[in-house]
Amino acid sequence: MKKSLQIRIKQSSTIVMGPGKADLLDAIDTYGSISAAAKHMQMSYKRAWDLVDIINKSFNEPLVVSASGGQHGGGAKLTDFGRFILLSYRNLVAKTYLNTELELNNILSNLKISE
């Protein structure tokens, strides 16, 4: 059984940032398109677009900008603000693990093994 701690940031009932959304942002940054990022993550294009829409609508500025296809193809990229938010989230996760390792291990090591 894999045990882990996942950090999700919610606004009302909407998860605005979590491990999946952060991974999607990383993939968009790497591959330069929502379609390629979705393919890399083995998710549907529609699901990726829906997640990007949620992310962009949740923050004061868009994290992802996209261009329609055409002669030079479309594409998507993270804005500087998007990179800032992604880096802030990744740092939050890293610092949380670093500062709670003992307590987390105390809890995880005492969980019952699920069948």
mmCIF file of C-alpha atoms in Angstrom:
data_model
loop_
_atom_site.group_PDB
_atom_site.id
_atom_site.type_symbol
_atom_site.label_atom_id
_atom_site.label_comp_id
_atom_site.label_asym_id
_atom_site.label_seq_id
_atom_site.Cartn_x
_atom_site.Cartn_y
_atom_site.Cartn_z
ATOM 1 C CA MET A 1 0.000 0.000 0.000
ATOM 2 C CA LYS A 2 1.397 3.388 -0.962
ATOM 3 C CA LYS A 3 1.124 5.982 1.775
ATOM 4 C CA SER A 4 1.457 9.661 1.050
ATOM 5 C CA LEU A 5 0.590 13.176 2.040
ATOM 6 C CA GLN A 6 -0.998 15.337 -0.632
ATOM 7 C CA ILE A 7 -1.500 19.063 -0.333
ATOM 8 C CA ARG A 8 -4.505 20.573 -2.050
ATOM 9 C CA ILE A 9 -5.469 24.226 -1.907
ATOM 10 C CA LYS A 10 -9.206 24.809 -1.929
ATOM 11 C CA GLN A 11 -11.319 27.879 -2.396
ATOM 12 C CA SER A 12 -14.848 27.092 -1.254
ATOM 13 C CA SER A 13 -15.380 23.584 -2.641
ATOM 14 C CA THR A 14 -13.039 23.971 -5.630
ATOM 15 C CA ILE A 15 -9.540 22.526 -5.556
ATOM 16 C CA VAL A 16 -7.543 25.325 -7.170
ATOM 17 C CA MET A 17 -4.136 23.663 -6.859
ATOM 18 C CA GLY A 18 -3.007 20.180 -6.023
ATOM 19 C CA PRO A 19 -0.566 17.567 -7.250
ATOM 20 C CA GLY A 20 -2.506 16.773 -10.433
ATOM 21 C CA LYS A 21 -2.992 20.383 -11.460
ATOM 22 C CA ALA A 22 0.657 21.154 -10.685
ATOM 23 C CA ASP A 23 1.747 18.187 -12.819
ATOM 24 C CA LEU A 24 -0.490 19.416 -15.644
ATOM 25 C CA LEU A 25 1.083 22.884 -15.454
ATOM 26 C CA ASP A 26 4.543 21.303 -15.549
ATOM 27 C CA ALA A 27 3.550 19.243 -18.600
ATOM 28 C CA ILE A 28 2.145 22.291 -20.403
ATOM 29 C CA ASP A 29 5.390 24.124 -19.675
ATOM 30 C CA THR A 30 7.433 21.181 -20.968
ATOM 31 C CA TYR A 31 5.410 20.279 -24.075
ATOM 32 C CA GLY A 32 4.079 23.697 -25.076
ATOM 33 C CA SER A 33 0.501 22.585 -25.590
ATOM 34 C CA ILE A 34 -2.479 21.412 -23.606
ATOM 35 C CA SER A 35 -3.035 18.560 -26.043
ATOM 36 C CA ALA A 36 0.514 17.213 -25.681
ATOM 37 C CA ALA A 37 0.397 17.688 -21.910
ATOM 38 C CA ALA A 38 -2.877 15.756 -21.727
ATOM 39 C CA LYS A 39 -1.454 12.962 -23.857
ATOM 40 C CA HIS A 40 1.664 12.775 -21.662
ATOM 41 C CA MET A 41 -0.522 12.552 -18.555
ATOM 42 C CA GLN A 42 -2.879 10.041 -20.164
ATOM 43 C CA MET A 43 -5.917 12.252 -19.689
ATOM 44 C CA SER A 44 -8.450 13.467 -22.190
ATOM 45 C CA TYR A 45 -7.919 16.783 -23.916
ATOM 46 C CA LYS A 46 -11.285 17.958 -22.581
ATOM 47 C CA ARG A 47 -10.322 17.089 -19.008
ATOM 48 C CA ALA A 48 -7.041 18.987 -19.354
ATOM 49 C CA TRP A 49 -8.864 22.018 -20.794
ATOM 50 C CA ASP A 50 -11.413 21.885 -17.977
ATOM 51 C CA LEU A 51 -8.631 21.835 -15.374
ATOM 52 C CA VAL A 52 -6.812 24.740 -17.039
ATOM 53 C CA ASP A 53 -10.093 26.664 -17.093
ATOM 54 C CA ILE A 54 -10.619 26.053 -13.361
ATOM 55 C CA ILE A 55 -7.042 27.106 -12.619
ATOM 56 C CA ASN A 56 -7.222 30.274 -14.720
ATOM 57 C CA LYS A 57 -10.583 31.319 -13.260
ATOM 58 C CA SER A 58 -9.379 30.759 -9.692
ATOM 59 C CA PHE A 59 -6.485 33.217 -9.680
ATOM 60 C CA ASN A 60 -6.223 36.975 -10.176
ATOM 61 C CA GLU A 61 -4.298 36.412 -13.416
ATOM 62 C CA PRO A 62 -4.206 33.496 -15.855
ATOM 63 C CA LEU A 63 -1.562 30.851 -15.227
ATOM 64 C CA VAL A 64 -1.833 29.443 -18.766
ATOM 65 C CA VAL A 65 -2.290 31.257 -22.064
ATOM 66 C CA SER A 66 -3.091 29.455 -25.283
ATOM 67 C CA ALA A 67 -3.170 30.240 -28.975
ATOM 68 C CA SER A 68 -5.479 28.626 -31.507
ATOM 69 C CA GLY A 69 -4.071 26.380 -34.187
ATOM 70 C CA GLY A 70 -3.274 27.758 -37.577
ATOM 71 C CA GLN A 71 -0.392 27.870 -39.984
ATOM 72 C CA HIS A 72 2.153 27.621 -37.183
ATOM 73 C CA GLY A 73 0.001 25.454 -34.959
ATOM 74 C CA GLY A 74 -1.412 26.478 -31.645
ATOM 75 C CA GLY A 75 0.116 26.014 -28.309
ATOM 76 C CA ALA A 76 -0.033 26.923 -24.679
ATOM 77 C CA LYS A 77 2.436 28.216 -22.174
ATOM 78 C CA LEU A 78 2.646 29.214 -18.571
ATOM 79 C CA THR A 79 2.644 32.901 -17.853
ATOM 80 C CA ASP A 80 5.291 34.336 -15.558
ATOM 81 C CA PHE A 81 2.557 34.451 -12.929
ATOM 82 C CA GLY A 82 1.804 30.786 -13.644
ATOM 83 C CA ARG A 83 5.442 29.847 -13.077
ATOM 84 C CA PHE A 84 5.432 31.886 -9.850
ATOM 85 C CA ILE A 85 2.322 30.102 -8.522
ATOM 86 C CA LEU A 86 3.618 26.668 -9.577
ATOM 87 C CA LEU A 87 6.983 27.292 -7.920
ATOM 88 C CA SER A 88 5.240 28.575 -4.785
ATOM 89 C CA TYR A 89 3.109 25.419 -4.639
ATOM 90 C CA ARG A 90 6.116 23.121 -5.181
ATOM 91 C CA ASN A 91 8.044 24.986 -2.458
ATOM 92 C CA LEU A 92 5.062 24.722 -0.102
ATOM 93 C CA VAL A 93 4.936 20.961 -0.626
ATOM 94 C CA ALA A 94 8.699 20.543 -0.160
ATOM 95 C CA LYS A 95 8.766 22.649 3.010
ATOM 96 C CA THR A 96 5.760 20.809 4.421
ATOM 97 C CA TYR A 97 7.426 17.426 3.915
ATOM 98 C CA LEU A 98 10.695 18.703 5.345
ATOM 99 C CA ASN A 99 9.091 20.209 8.440
ATOM 100 C CA THR A 100 6.643 17.400 9.177
ATOM 101 C CA GLU A 101 8.648 14.288 8.286
ATOM 102 C CA LEU A 102 8.783 12.894 11.838
ATOM 103 C CA GLU A 103 5.089 13.446 12.536
ATOM 104 C CA LEU A 104 4.086 12.115 9.126
ATOM 105 C CA ASN A 105 6.171 8.967 9.631
ATOM 106 C CA ASN A 106 4.647 8.504 13.105
ATOM 107 C CA ILE A 107 1.178 8.534 11.592
ATOM 108 C CA LEU A 108 1.911 6.525 8.442
ATOM 109 C CA SER A 109 3.871 3.817 10.250
ATOM 110 C CA ASN A 110 0.899 3.157 12.515
ATOM 111 C CA LEU A 111 -1.758 2.778 9.848
ATOM 112 C CA LYS A 112 -3.415 -0.590 9.465
ATOM 113 C CA ILE A 113 -2.534 -2.436 6.297
ATOM 114 C CA SER A 114 -5.546 -2.313 4.004
ATOM 115 C CA GLU A 115 -6.518 -5.405 2.101
#
